[in-house]
Short mmCIF file of C-alpha atoms in Angstrom, two decimals:
data_model
loop_
_atom_site.label_atom_id
_atom_site.label_comp_id
_atom_site.label_asym_id
_atom_site.label_seq_id
_atom_site.Cartn_x
_atom_site.Cartn_y
_atom_site.Cartn_z
CA UNK A 1 0.00 0.00 0.00
CA UNK A 2 1.50 3.32 -1.04
CA UNK A 3 1.26 6.42 1.09
CA UNK A 4 0.13 9.73 -0.30
CA UNK A 5 2.87 12.34 -0.60
CA UNK A 6 2.84 15.33 1.72
CA UNK A 7 3.97 18.86 0.94
CA UNK A 8 7.23 18.07 2.73
CA UNK A 9 7.93 15.26 0.26
CA UNK A 10 8.15 17.80 -2.59
CA UNK A 11 10.71 20.04 -0.86
CA UNK A 12 14.34 19.57 -1.81
CA UNK A 13 17.13 20.16 0.70
CA UNK A 14 20.36 21.68 -0.60
CA UNK A 15 23.29 21.30 1.77
CA UNK A 16 25.65 24.23 2.43
CA UNK A 17 23.64 26.82 0.48
CA UNK A 18 24.03 29.78 0.52
CA UNK A 19 26.69 29.26 3.19
CA UNK A 20 28.44 26.28 4.73
CA UNK A 21 26.33 24.73 7.47
CA UNK A 22 22.99 25.87 6.03
CA UNK A 23 20.38 23.32 4.97
CA UNK A 24 18.46 25.28 2.32
CA UNK A 25 14.84 24.18 1.97
CA UNK A 26 14.08 24.61 -1.73
CA UNK A 27 10.38 25.00 -2.56
CA UNK A 28 10.94 25.40 -6.30
CA UNK A 29 10.59 21.62 -6.63
CA UNK A 30 7.20 21.90 -4.90
CA UNK A 31 6.14 24.75 -7.21
CA UNK A 32 7.22 22.79 -10.30
CA UNK A 33 4.93 19.86 -9.53
CA UNK A 34 1.26 20.59 -10.29
CA UNK A 35 -0.07 18.26 -7.58
CA UNK A 36 2.40 19.48 -4.99
CA UNK A 37 1.77 23.15 -5.77
CA UNK A 38 -2.01 22.67 -5.66
CA UNK A 39 -1.70 20.77 -2.38
CA UNK A 40 0.36 23.57 -0.81
CA UNK A 41 -2.01 26.34 -1.90
CA UNK A 42 -5.09 24.43 -0.77
CA UNK A 43 -3.56 23.55 2.59
CA UNK A 44 -2.31 27.09 3.20
CA UNK A 45 -5.72 28.65 2.66
CA UNK A 46 -7.75 25.89 4.34
CA UNK A 47 -7.51 27.26 7.94
CA UNK A 48 -8.80 30.61 6.69
CA UNK A 49 -11.56 29.40 4.35
CA UNK A 50 -14.88 30.93 5.31
CA UNK A 51 -13.25 33.80 7.19
CA UNK A 52 -13.73 37.28 5.80
CA UNK A 53 -10.47 38.21 4.07
CA UNK A 54 -10.04 41.30 1.89
CA UNK A 55 -6.40 40.97 0.79
CA UNK A 56 -3.59 38.47 0.68
CA UNK A 57 -0.14 39.97 1.24
CA UNK A 58 2.85 38.09 -0.16
CA UNK A 59 6.36 38.67 1.17
CA UNK A 60 9.15 38.93 -1.39
CA UNK A 61 9.77 36.82 -3.33
CA UNK A 62 8.30 33.33 -3.08
CA UNK A 63 5.39 34.78 -1.12
CA UNK A 64 4.33 36.42 -4.40
CA UNK A 65 3.88 33.03 -6.07
CA UNK A 66 1.89 31.61 -3.17
CA UNK A 67 0.03 34.80 -2.36
CA UNK A 68 -1.19 35.31 -5.90
CA UNK A 69 -2.50 31.74 -6.09
CA UNK A 70 -4.18 31.97 -2.68
CA UNK A 71 -5.73 35.37 -3.48
CA UNK A 72 -7.10 33.89 -6.70
CA UNK A 73 -8.63 30.95 -4.83
CA UNK A 74 -10.20 33.29 -2.24
CA UNK A 75 -11.28 35.81 -4.93
CA UNK A 76 -9.58 38.69 -3.11
CA UNK A 77 -6.88 41.21 -3.96
CA UNK A 78 -3.16 40.54 -3.75
CA UNK A 79 -0.58 42.98 -2.36
CA UNK A 80 3.21 42.52 -2.57
CA UNK A 81 5.63 43.59 0.13
CA UNK A 82 8.91 44.19 -1.65
CA UNK A 83 12.51 45.02 -0.96
CA UNK A 84 13.28 48.74 -0.78
CA UNK A 85 13.28 50.53 -4.12
CA UNK A 86 11.32 47.91 -6.10
CA UNK A 87 7.82 49.44 -5.96
CA UNK A 88 6.85 52.47 -8.05
CA UNK A 89 4.74 55.21 -6.49
CA UNK A 90 4.46 56.28 -2.88
CA UNK A 91 5.44 53.67 -0.31
CA UNK A 92 6.00 53.27 3.39
CA UNK A 93 8.96 51.26 4.62
CA UNK A 94 10.02 49.15 7.58
CA UNK A 95 13.51 48.06 8.50
CA UNK A 96 14.28 44.73 10.11
CA UNK A 97 17.23 42.69 11.27
CA UNK A 98 18.68 39.84 9.27
CA UNK A 99 21.13 37.24 10.52
CA UNK A 100 24.03 39.37 9.26
CA UNK A 101 22.76 42.93 8.97
CA UNK A 102 19.60 44.83 8.21
CA UNK A 103 17.16 45.17 5.34
CA UNK A 104 14.13 47.29 4.44
CA UNK A 105 10.79 46.26 2.93
CA UNK A 106 8.09 48.48 1.47
CA UNK A 107 4.41 48.51 0.62
CA UNK A 108 2.38 51.02 -1.38
CA UNK A 109 0.83 53.53 0.99
CA UNK A 110 -2.64 52.87 -0.46
CA UNK A 111 -2.42 49.07 -0.76
CA UNK A 112 -4.37 48.30 2.42
CA UNK A 113 -7.35 50.32 3.59
CA UNK A 114 -8.13 50.75 7.31
CA UNK A 115 -10.14 47.79 8.59
CA UNK A 116 -9.29 45.45 5.72
CA UNK A 117 -8.67 41.89 6.84
CA UNK A 118 -5.35 40.54 5.60
CA UNK A 119 -3.72 37.12 5.29
CA UNK A 120 0.12 37.24 5.22
CA UNK A 121 1.80 34.54 3.11
CA UNK A 122 5.39 33.38 2.54
CA UNK A 123 7.21 30.15 1.86
CA UNK A 124 9.40 29.97 4.97
CA UNK A 125 9.29 31.14 8.57
CA UNK A 126 12.78 31.27 10.05
CA UNK A 127 13.62 34.09 12.49
CA UNK A 128 10.38 35.93 11.66
CA UNK A 129 12.10 39.23 10.83
CA UNK A 130 10.60 39.67 7.36
CA UNK A 131 7.14 38.62 8.50
CA UNK A 132 7.30 40.95 11.50
CA UNK A 133 8.29 43.86 9.24
CA UNK A 134 5.39 43.03 6.92
CA UNK A 135 2.97 42.86 9.84
CA UNK A 136 4.13 46.28 11.05
CA UNK A 137 3.58 47.78 7.58
CA UNK A 138 0.07 46.31 7.31
CA UNK A 139 -0.83 47.52 10.79
CA UNK A 140 0.51 51.02 10.06
CA UNK A 141 -1.95 51.17 7.16
CA UNK A 142 -4.80 50.09 9.46
CA UNK A 143 -5.09 46.50 8.23
CA UNK A 144 -6.24 43.71 10.53
CA UNK A 145 -4.19 40.54 10.18
CA UNK A 146 -6.26 37.36 10.08
CA UNK A 147 -3.23 35.08 10.10
CA UNK A 148 0.18 34.22 8.71
CA UNK A 149 0.55 31.15 6.49
CA UNK A 150 3.82 29.47 5.52
CA UNK A 151 4.85 26.27 3.81
CA UNK A 152 7.84 25.68 6.10
CA UNK A 153 8.52 26.54 9.72
CA UNK A 154 12.06 26.31 11.12
CA UNK A 155 11.04 26.26 14.81
CA UNK A 156 14.60 26.26 16.15
CA UNK A 157 15.06 29.79 14.75
CA UNK A 158 12.19 31.26 16.78
CA UNK A 159 10.03 32.92 14.12
CA UNK A 160 6.78 31.27 15.19
CA UNK A 161 7.31 32.35 18.80
CA UNK A 162 8.10 35.90 17.66
CA UNK A 163 4.89 36.13 15.61
CA UNK A 164 2.81 34.48 18.35
CA UNK A 165 4.15 37.11 20.79
CA UNK A 166 2.69 39.72 18.41
CA UNK A 167 -0.68 37.97 18.71
CA UNK A 168 -0.54 36.40 15.26
CA UNK A 169 -2.23 33.15 14.25
CA UNK A 170 0.56 31.18 12.54
CA UNK A 171 -0.05 28.22 10.26
CA UNK A 172 2.74 26.18 8.61
CA UNK A 173 2.37 23.06 6.48
CA UNK A 174 5.56 21.38 7.69
CA UNK A 175 8.64 21.99 9.78
CA UNK A 176 12.31 21.10 9.65
CA UNK A 177 14.50 20.94 12.74
CA UNK A 178 17.75 22.91 12.84
CA UNK A 179 18.77 25.77 10.61
#
């Protein structure tokens, strides 16, 4: 009797990328498989089905792929949060800490209206820095965050705990121990 594949089965691990000692969890193999991709999108939106959601926000860059597909399934708008300098028009920005430095993300200043209910989406939750910056941007625009959905959680890096401390509902399809 064969077992059905899970989302985790479609994820490739690349050793020592981008640095020695890192186990890179590559979701491009998941995206390339039509059944795997469909499974991931369906499972990511499932906990939020039936809830009123106005927008899906995708975090750069793989969150765009997932967020667009989830927004389509929910028949709601999609909003990207991008690295500084990538969006045209008027934006607001938020800095955050990376493992080795800092970065800045931006959102259009009119992308979220006060009171809109937002689902935040990305492929991976590690330290939670990017997601936290995105949450701050959405909240500054008056958005109400329904939840944060990820394919992968790396619990040893503390991102889930960080987002939970902000009062966020966090949903991940699978987890990998270690970095």
